[in-house]
Amino acid sequence: MKIVVLSGGVGGARFLLGVREHASPAGHEITAVVNVGDDMWHAGVRIAPDLDSITYALAGVNDTERGWGRAGESERVSGELRAYGVGWPWFTLGDLDLGTHLARTHYLREGLGLSGATERITARWPLGATLIPSTDSEVETHVVTADGTLHFQEWWTRHRAAIPALGFEYRGAEEASPAPGVLDAIASADAILVAPSNPVVSIGPILAIPGIREALRDAAAPVVGVSPIIAGAVVRGMADACLTAIGVETSAAAVALHYGSRSAGGLLDAWLVDSSDAAELARVEAAGIRARAVPLWMTSPEVTADMVAAALVAAR
Ligand code: GDP
Ligand code: CA
């Protein structure tokens, strides 16, 4: 069985750990189509936070305490860059993580696309999944505020999403095309899962690449989403600030309705909400999306594997 997962960074990585836990023993093939909207050039290197978060988590080399970067890394190089006034002083890069960015930049300079560079980087570890960026083009998310626009990273990391957002721009998306392998993976999938990633700045920029939405609509495989919202809260992070900005209420049902039913031109055939949100099932079903309530807290790969199993049952 071929399983395709649309994914952002840290939340998507937790989900993929569960997908691998559930699917690898059965020999299923896992492909993640990953958001590039957080990517940027910084201090001369290309940074791809969501791809790297997934790579490090699946490789088991991520820093679980900080929640980002590599375990056991120092920040000596970042300190030197700060002394030179290079880059953003509030954006710290660990030294091991910088090694990845240097390697990626080297591959890009050699003429590989981001997908080719990702293939080289991920080949180092037995990840148990293939990672493909949504596009090889530079598509970056910018946040519109009353005082102008800023890169998503600046809004999120420096300002902790505290500046009210009026909207989001996926810059470069219109001229972009899906990375090699994305459309084939979607077309040949047996199940397509939408990770409980940020709907606005992780899944949104993937769907904004022309061709991907259409491919999902035409796919033979069912599309099943998992709610990133539990009991009206975002679980971890600040995704509520993003949802509010685009006028979507922070609830499991509202996110499903935002994605829409595939039978009505939207994304989803089925949607999982947390057991505590069972009262929202009827609203989702009324929109033409099959809905099920199961535990959605991703506390360990084993627990998440049960959630993935439920998603695959909902897919049938
Ligand atoms: P990012 O790119 O690193 O921000 O990560 P993602 O976009 O992939 O995922 C972030 C989202 O994961 C958050 O907005 C949360 O709503 C969601 N999330 C985090 N932990 C959990 C969990 O245990 N269960 C569920 N259902 N969602 C979660
Ligand atoms: Ca991200």
GROMACS .gro file of C-alpha atoms and ligand atoms in nm:
model
  345
    1MET     CA    1   0.000   0.000   0.000
    2LYS     CA    2   0.121   0.349  -0.084
    3ILE     CA    3   0.050   0.619   0.175
    4VAL     CA    4   0.101   0.986   0.092
    5VAL     CA    5   0.106   1.242   0.374
    6LEU     CA    6   0.076   1.619   0.333
    7SER     CA    7   0.288   1.765   0.609
    8GLY     CA    8   0.431   2.069   0.784
    9GLY     CA    9   0.723   2.050   1.027
   10VAL     CA   10   0.712   1.946   1.391
   11GLY     CA   11   0.345   1.842   1.409
   12GLY     CA   12   0.377   1.666   1.075
   13ALA     CA   13   0.691   1.490   1.197
   14ARG     CA   14   0.511   1.355   1.505
   15PHE     CA   15   0.236   1.229   1.279
   16LEU     CA   16   0.485   1.067   1.041
   17LEU     CA   17   0.648   0.884   1.332
   18GLY     CA   18   0.305   0.727   1.389
   19VAL     CA   19   0.255   0.658   1.018
   20ARG     CA   20   0.590   0.479   1.009
   21GLU     CA   21   0.513   0.290   1.331
   22HIS     CA   22   0.186   0.167   1.182
   23ALA     CA   23   0.282   0.117   0.820
   24SER     CA   24   0.644   0.007   0.804
   25PRO     CA   25   0.601  -0.336   0.968
   26ALA     CA   26   0.331  -0.408   0.709
   27GLY     CA   27   0.565  -0.304   0.430
   28HIS     CA   28   0.364  -0.002   0.323
   29GLU     CA   29   0.542   0.274   0.132
   30ILE     CA   30   0.532   0.623   0.286
   31THR     CA   31   0.581   0.948   0.093
   32ALA     CA   32   0.557   1.288   0.261
   33VAL     CA   33   0.483   1.596   0.051
   34VAL     CA   34   0.632   1.870   0.264
   35ASN     CA   35   0.566   2.243   0.301
   36VAL     CA   36   0.840   2.482   0.186
   37GLY     CA   37   0.665   2.806   0.288
   38ASP     CA   38   0.889   2.853   0.594
   39ASP     CA   39   1.205   2.828   0.382
   40MET     CA   40   1.443   3.120   0.341
   41TRP     CA   41   1.793   3.234   0.259
   42HIS     CA   42   1.973   3.325   0.580
   43ALA     CA   43   2.343   3.402   0.627
   44GLY     CA   44   2.414   3.268   0.281
   45VAL     CA   45   2.246   2.931   0.321
   46ARG     CA   46   1.909   2.789   0.222
   47ILE     CA   47   1.705   2.683   0.522
   48ALA     CA   48   1.412   2.442   0.492
   49PRO     CA   49   1.271   2.409   0.845
   50ASP     CA   50   0.984   2.168   0.780
   51LEU     CA   51   1.189   1.925   0.570
   52ASP     CA   52   1.462   1.929   0.834
   53SER     CA   53   1.224   1.887   1.129
   54ILE     CA   54   1.086   1.572   0.966
   55THR     CA   55   1.428   1.442   0.868
   56TYR     CA   56   1.570   1.485   1.217
   57ALA     CA   57   1.263   1.337   1.388
   58LEU     CA   58   1.247   1.029   1.163
   59ALA     CA   59   1.624   0.986   1.197
   60GLY     CA   60   1.591   1.016   1.576
   61VAL     CA   61   1.849   1.297   1.594
   62ASN     CA   62   1.613   1.585   1.677
   63ASP     CA   63   1.629   1.790   1.996
   64THR     CA   64   1.311   1.684   2.173
   65GLU     CA   65   1.358   1.930   2.459
   66ARG     CA   66   1.396   2.249   2.254
   67GLY     CA   67   1.150   2.120   1.997
   68TRP     CA   68   1.369   2.215   1.701
   69GLY     CA   69   1.717   2.147   1.562
   70ARG     CA   70   1.954   1.861   1.639
   71ALA     CA   71   2.013   1.703   1.977
   72GLY     CA   72   2.341   1.796   2.141
   73GLU     CA   73   2.438   2.080   1.911
   74SER     CA   74   2.620   2.397   2.012
   75GLU     CA   75   2.554   2.748   1.881
   76ARG     CA   76   2.911   2.865   1.835
   77VAL     CA   77   2.881   2.945   1.464
   78SER     CA   78   2.556   3.133   1.525
   79GLY     CA   79   2.740   3.342   1.787
   80GLU     CA   80   3.009   3.431   1.531
   81LEU     CA   81   2.749   3.532   1.272
   82ARG     CA   82   2.582   3.753   1.533
   83ALA     CA   83   2.919   3.918   1.608
   84TYR     CA   84   2.950   3.997   1.237
   85GLY     CA   85   2.595   4.127   1.225
   86VAL     CA   86   2.505   3.866   0.965
   87GLY     CA   87   2.153   3.729   0.957
   88TRP     CA   88   1.875   3.784   1.207
   89PRO     CA   89   2.003   3.805   1.567
   90TRP     CA   90   1.686   3.639   1.700
   91PHE     CA   91   1.720   3.343   1.465
   92THR     CA   92   1.959   3.095   1.621
   93LEU     CA   93   2.098   2.809   1.419
   94GLY     CA   94   2.266   2.517   1.586
   95ASP     CA   95   2.597   2.402   1.445
   96LEU     CA   96   2.481   2.053   1.340
   97ASP     CA   97   2.172   2.202   1.178
   98LEU     CA   98   2.398   2.446   0.992
   99GLY     CA   99   2.582   2.147   0.849
  100THR     CA  100   2.256   2.041   0.683
  101HIS     CA  101   2.200   2.392   0.543
  102LEU     CA  102   2.554   2.404   0.405
  103ALA     CA  103   2.506   2.066   0.241
  104ARG     CA  104   2.171   2.172   0.093
  105THR     CA  105   2.319   2.497  -0.038
  106HIS     CA  106   2.608   2.302  -0.190
  107TYR     CA  107   2.367   2.070  -0.373
  108LEU     CA  108   2.159   2.366  -0.494
  109ARG     CA  109   2.476   2.534  -0.622
  110GLU     CA  110   2.562   2.210  -0.803
  111GLY     CA  111   2.236   2.253  -0.989
  112LEU     CA  112   2.010   2.010  -0.804
  113GLY     CA  113   1.660   2.127  -0.725
  114LEU     CA  114   1.537   2.129  -0.365
  115SER     CA  115   1.388   1.783  -0.426
  116GLY     CA  116   1.723   1.651  -0.546
  117ALA     CA  117   1.903   1.814  -0.253
  118THR     CA  118   1.649   1.662  -0.014
  119GLU     CA  119   1.704   1.319  -0.168
  120ARG     CA  120   2.078   1.350  -0.102
  121ILE     CA  121   2.032   1.479   0.253
  122THR     CA  122   1.777   1.217   0.354
  123ALA     CA  123   1.980   0.934   0.197
  124ARG     CA  124   2.210   0.958   0.498
  125TRP     CA  125   1.953   0.808   0.734
  126PRO     CA  126   1.711   0.514   0.715
  127LEU     CA  127   1.402   0.734   0.755
  128GLY     CA  128   1.146   0.479   0.645
  129ALA     CA  129   0.976   0.745   0.432
  130THR     CA  130   1.048   0.944   0.118
  131LEU     CA  131   1.037   1.323   0.164
  132ILE     CA  132   0.948   1.543  -0.132
  133PRO     CA  133   0.919   1.921  -0.106
  134SER     CA  134   0.590   2.048  -0.248
  135THR     CA  135   0.789   2.244  -0.507
  136ASP     CA  136   1.147   2.309  -0.617
  137SER     CA  137   1.063   2.679  -0.656
  138GLU     CA  138   1.122   2.931  -0.381
  139VAL     CA  139   0.773   2.980  -0.243
  140GLU     CA  140   0.784   3.170   0.087
  141THR     CA  141   0.499   3.261   0.319
  142HIS     CA  142   0.470   3.629   0.406
  143VAL     CA  143   0.240   3.774   0.668
  144VAL     CA  144   0.034   4.083   0.598
  145THR     CA  145   0.006   4.318   0.897
  146ALA     CA  146  -0.120   4.675   0.941
  147ASP     CA  147   0.244   4.791   0.917
  148GLY     CA  148   0.332   4.600   0.602
  149THR     CA  149   0.438   4.244   0.528
  150LEU     CA  150   0.708   4.034   0.685
  151HIS     CA  151   0.852   3.687   0.625
  152PHE     CA  152   0.664   3.417   0.813
  153GLN     CA  153   0.977   3.333   1.015
  154GLU     CA  154   1.006   3.688   1.142
  155TRP     CA  155   0.640   3.700   1.243
  156TRP     CA  156   0.645   3.354   1.402
  157THR     CA  157   0.988   3.329   1.564
  158ARG     CA  158   1.071   3.689   1.646
  159HIS     CA  159   0.724   3.823   1.723
  160ARG     CA  160   0.572   3.493   1.845
  161ALA     CA  161   0.271   3.563   1.618
  162ALA     CA  162   0.175   3.852   1.849
  163ILE     CA  163   0.138   4.111   1.568
  164PRO     CA  164  -0.219   4.073   1.437
  165ALA     CA  165  -0.207   3.912   1.094
  166LEU     CA  166  -0.445   4.040   0.828
  167GLY     CA  167  -0.364   3.762   0.586
  168PHE     CA  168  -0.095   3.543   0.433
  169GLU     CA  169   0.077   3.553   0.095
  170TYR     CA  170   0.243   3.244  -0.051
  171ARG     CA  171   0.495   3.441  -0.255
  172GLY     CA  172   0.601   3.276  -0.577
  173ALA     CA  173   0.330   3.010  -0.559
  174GLU     CA  174   0.150   3.121  -0.873
  175GLU     CA  175   0.457   3.067  -1.094
  176ALA     CA  176   0.561   2.748  -0.913
  177SER     CA  177   0.498   2.390  -1.015
  178PRO     CA  178   0.496   2.071  -0.808
  179ALA     CA  179   0.838   1.916  -0.746
  180PRO     CA  180   0.923   1.603  -0.948
  181GLY     CA  181   0.746   1.308  -0.791
  182VAL     CA  182   0.465   1.496  -0.617
  183LEU     CA  183   0.192   1.446  -0.876
  184ASP     CA  184   0.294   1.082  -0.940
  185ALA     CA  185   0.288   1.008  -0.567
  186ILE     CA  186  -0.062   1.155  -0.534
  187ALA     CA  187  -0.191   0.979  -0.845
  188SER     CA  188  -0.056   0.636  -0.746
  189ALA     CA  189  -0.143   0.659  -0.375
  190ASP     CA  190  -0.377   0.413  -0.203
  191ALA     CA  191  -0.444   0.657   0.081
  192ILE     CA  192  -0.372   1.027   0.121
  193LEU     CA  193  -0.348   1.165   0.474
  194VAL     CA  194  -0.346   1.531   0.571
  195ALA     CA  195  -0.130   1.556   0.885
  196PRO     CA  196  -0.261   1.760   1.180
  197SER     CA  197  -0.030   2.038   1.065
  198ASN     CA  198  -0.105   2.409   1.065
  199PRO     CA  199  -0.384   2.445   0.805
  200VAL     CA  200  -0.284   2.799   0.709
  201VAL     CA  201   0.097   2.808   0.698
  202SER     CA  202   0.183   2.439   0.654
  203ILE     CA  203  -0.093   2.275   0.448
  204GLY     CA  204  -0.210   2.604   0.286
  205PRO     CA  205   0.118   2.670   0.100
  206ILE     CA  206   0.124   2.309  -0.030
  207LEU     CA  207  -0.227   2.344  -0.173
  208ALA     CA  208  -0.131   2.681  -0.326
  209ILE     CA  209   0.115   2.520  -0.570
  210PRO     CA  210  -0.080   2.504  -0.898
  211GLY     CA  211  -0.158   2.144  -0.986
  212ILE     CA  212  -0.150   1.993  -0.638
  213ARG     CA  213  -0.511   2.071  -0.544
  214GLU     CA  214  -0.627   1.940  -0.881
  215ALA     CA  215  -0.420   1.622  -0.840
  216LEU     CA  216  -0.574   1.562  -0.498
  217ARG     CA  217  -0.920   1.618  -0.639
  218ASP     CA  218  -0.854   1.367  -0.920
  219ALA     CA  219  -0.674   1.109  -0.705
  220ALA     CA  220  -0.817   0.758  -0.695
  221ALA     CA  221  -0.721   0.736  -0.328
  222PRO     CA  222  -0.940   0.874  -0.050
  223VAL     CA  223  -0.813   1.185   0.131
  224VAL     CA  224  -0.838   1.174   0.510
  225GLY     CA  225  -0.745   1.465   0.735
  226VAL     CA  226  -0.660   1.471   1.104
  227SER     CA  227  -0.762   1.770   1.313
  228PRO     CA  228  -0.482   1.982   1.455
  229ILE     CA  229  -0.740   2.137   1.689
  230ILE     CA  230  -0.853   1.955   2.002
  231ALA     CA  231  -1.128   2.098   2.224
  232GLY     CA  232  -1.103   2.441   2.062
  233ALA     CA  233  -0.728   2.473   2.122
  234VAL     CA  234  -0.418   2.425   1.907
  235VAL     CA  235  -0.255   2.163   2.132
  236ARG     CA  236   0.095   2.305   2.073
  237GLY     CA  237   0.204   2.629   1.909
  238MET     CA  238   0.017   2.935   1.783
  239ALA     CA  239  -0.188   2.814   1.487
  240ASP     CA  240  -0.496   2.989   1.628
  241ALA     CA  241  -0.337   3.323   1.531
  242CYS     CA  242  -0.321   3.198   1.171
  243LEU     CA  243  -0.676   3.065   1.166
  244THR     CA  244  -0.816   3.385   1.315
  245ALA     CA  245  -0.636   3.588   1.047
  246ILE     CA  246  -0.816   3.401   0.768
  247GLY     CA  247  -1.150   3.410   0.949
  248VAL     CA  248  -1.163   3.044   1.052
  249GLU     CA  249  -1.272   2.961   1.405
  250THR     CA  250  -1.034   2.749   1.612
  251SER     CA  251  -1.236   2.428   1.617
  252ALA     CA  252  -1.201   2.084   1.462
  253ALA     CA  253  -1.518   2.126   1.257
  254ALA     CA  254  -1.429   2.472   1.128
  255VAL     CA  255  -1.093   2.347   0.997
  256ALA     CA  256  -1.267   2.058   0.818
  257LEU     CA  257  -1.512   2.300   0.658
  258HIS     CA  258  -1.222   2.526   0.562
  259TYR     CA  259  -1.060   2.233   0.376
  260GLY     CA  260  -1.398   2.138   0.232
  261SER     CA  261  -1.549   1.816   0.104
  262ARG     CA  262  -1.380   1.659  -0.199
  263SER     CA  263  -1.725   1.582  -0.341
  264ALA     CA  264  -1.787   1.959  -0.347
  265GLY     CA  265  -1.449   2.055  -0.494
  266GLY     CA  266  -1.261   2.065  -0.165
  267LEU     CA  267  -0.992   1.845  -0.014
  268LEU     CA  268  -1.142   1.587   0.222
  269ASP     CA  269  -1.332   1.260   0.202
  270ALA     CA  270  -1.299   1.199   0.574
  271TRP     CA  271  -1.189   1.383   0.889
  272LEU     CA  272  -1.080   1.268   1.231
  273VAL     CA  273  -1.162   1.477   1.536
  274ASP     CA  274  -1.054   1.404   1.891
  275SER     CA  275  -1.284   1.198   2.113
  276SER     CA  276  -1.353   1.510   2.318
  277ASP     CA  277  -1.488   1.679   2.003
  278ALA     CA  278  -1.752   1.418   1.919
  279ALA     CA  279  -2.016   1.691   1.937
  280GLU     CA  280  -1.862   1.840   1.619
  281LEU     CA  281  -1.910   1.527   1.407
  282ALA     CA  282  -2.257   1.619   1.283
  283ARG     CA  283  -2.139   1.956   1.151
  284VAL     CA  284  -1.860   1.791   0.955
  285GLU     CA  285  -2.087   1.515   0.820
  286ALA     CA  286  -2.340   1.777   0.713
  287ALA     CA  287  -2.070   1.928   0.491
  288GLY     CA  288  -2.032   1.596   0.308
  289ILE     CA  289  -1.721   1.479   0.493
  290ARG     CA  290  -1.722   1.143   0.676
  291ALA     CA  291  -1.619   1.212   1.035
  292ARG     CA  292  -1.495   0.992   1.318
  293ALA     CA  293  -1.392   1.074   1.676
  294VAL     CA  294  -1.078   0.901   1.808
  295PRO     CA  295  -0.798   1.005   2.046
  296LEU     CA  296  -0.579   1.257   1.862
  297TRP     CA  297  -0.309   1.337   2.118
  298MET     CA  298   0.022   1.234   1.963
  299THR     CA  299   0.198   1.138   2.286
  300SER     CA  300   0.416   0.864   2.137
  301PRO     CA  301   0.466   0.695   1.800
  302GLU     CA  302   0.271   0.394   1.933
  303VAL     CA  303  -0.029   0.608   2.032
  304THR     CA  304  -0.009   0.800   1.705
  305ALA     CA  305   0.000   0.470   1.513
  306ASP     CA  306  -0.349   0.392   1.645
  307MET     CA  307  -0.468   0.727   1.514
  308VAL     CA  308  -0.315   0.649   1.174
  309ALA     CA  309  -0.487   0.310   1.174
  310ALA     CA  310  -0.817   0.489   1.241
  311ALA     CA  311  -0.747   0.728   0.953
  312LEU     CA  312  -0.688   0.436   0.718
  313VAL     CA  313  -1.011   0.270   0.832
  314ALA     CA  314  -1.194   0.598   0.769
  315ALA     CA  315  -1.037   0.600   0.423
  316ARG     CA  316  -1.217   0.278   0.324
  317GDP     P1  317   0.534   2.327   1.224
  317GDP     O1  318   0.554   2.339   1.074
  317GDP     O2  319   0.660   2.291   1.295
  317GDP     O3  320   0.461   2.442   1.281
  317GDP     O4  321   0.442   2.199   1.244
  317GDP     P2  322   0.309   2.158   1.173
  317GDP     O5  323   0.245   2.266   1.097
  317GDP     O6  324   0.334   2.029   1.100
  317GDP     O7  325   0.219   2.117   1.297
  317GDP     C1  326   0.183   2.213   1.395
  317GDP     C2  327   0.045   2.179   1.442
  317GDP     O8  328   0.041   2.048   1.497
  317GDP     C3  329  -0.002   2.267   1.557
  317GDP     O9  330  -0.069   2.377   1.503
  317GDP     C4  331  -0.093   2.179   1.640
  317GDP    O10  332  -0.227   2.219   1.620
  317GDP     C5  333  -0.073   2.040   1.582
  317GDP     N1  334  -0.040   1.943   1.687
  317GDP     C6  335   0.070   1.942   1.764
  317GDP     N2  336   0.066   1.837   1.850
  317GDP     C7  337  -0.051   1.772   1.824
  317GDP     C8  338  -0.114   1.654   1.880
  317GDP    O11  339  -0.063   1.588   1.971
  317GDP     N3  340  -0.235   1.618   1.826
  317GDP     C9  341  -0.294   1.688   1.725
  317GDP     N4  342  -0.412   1.645   1.678
  317GDP     N5  343  -0.238   1.798   1.671
  317GDP    C10  344  -0.118   1.839   1.720
  318CA      CA  345   0.655   2.497   0.962
   0.00000   0.00000   0.00000
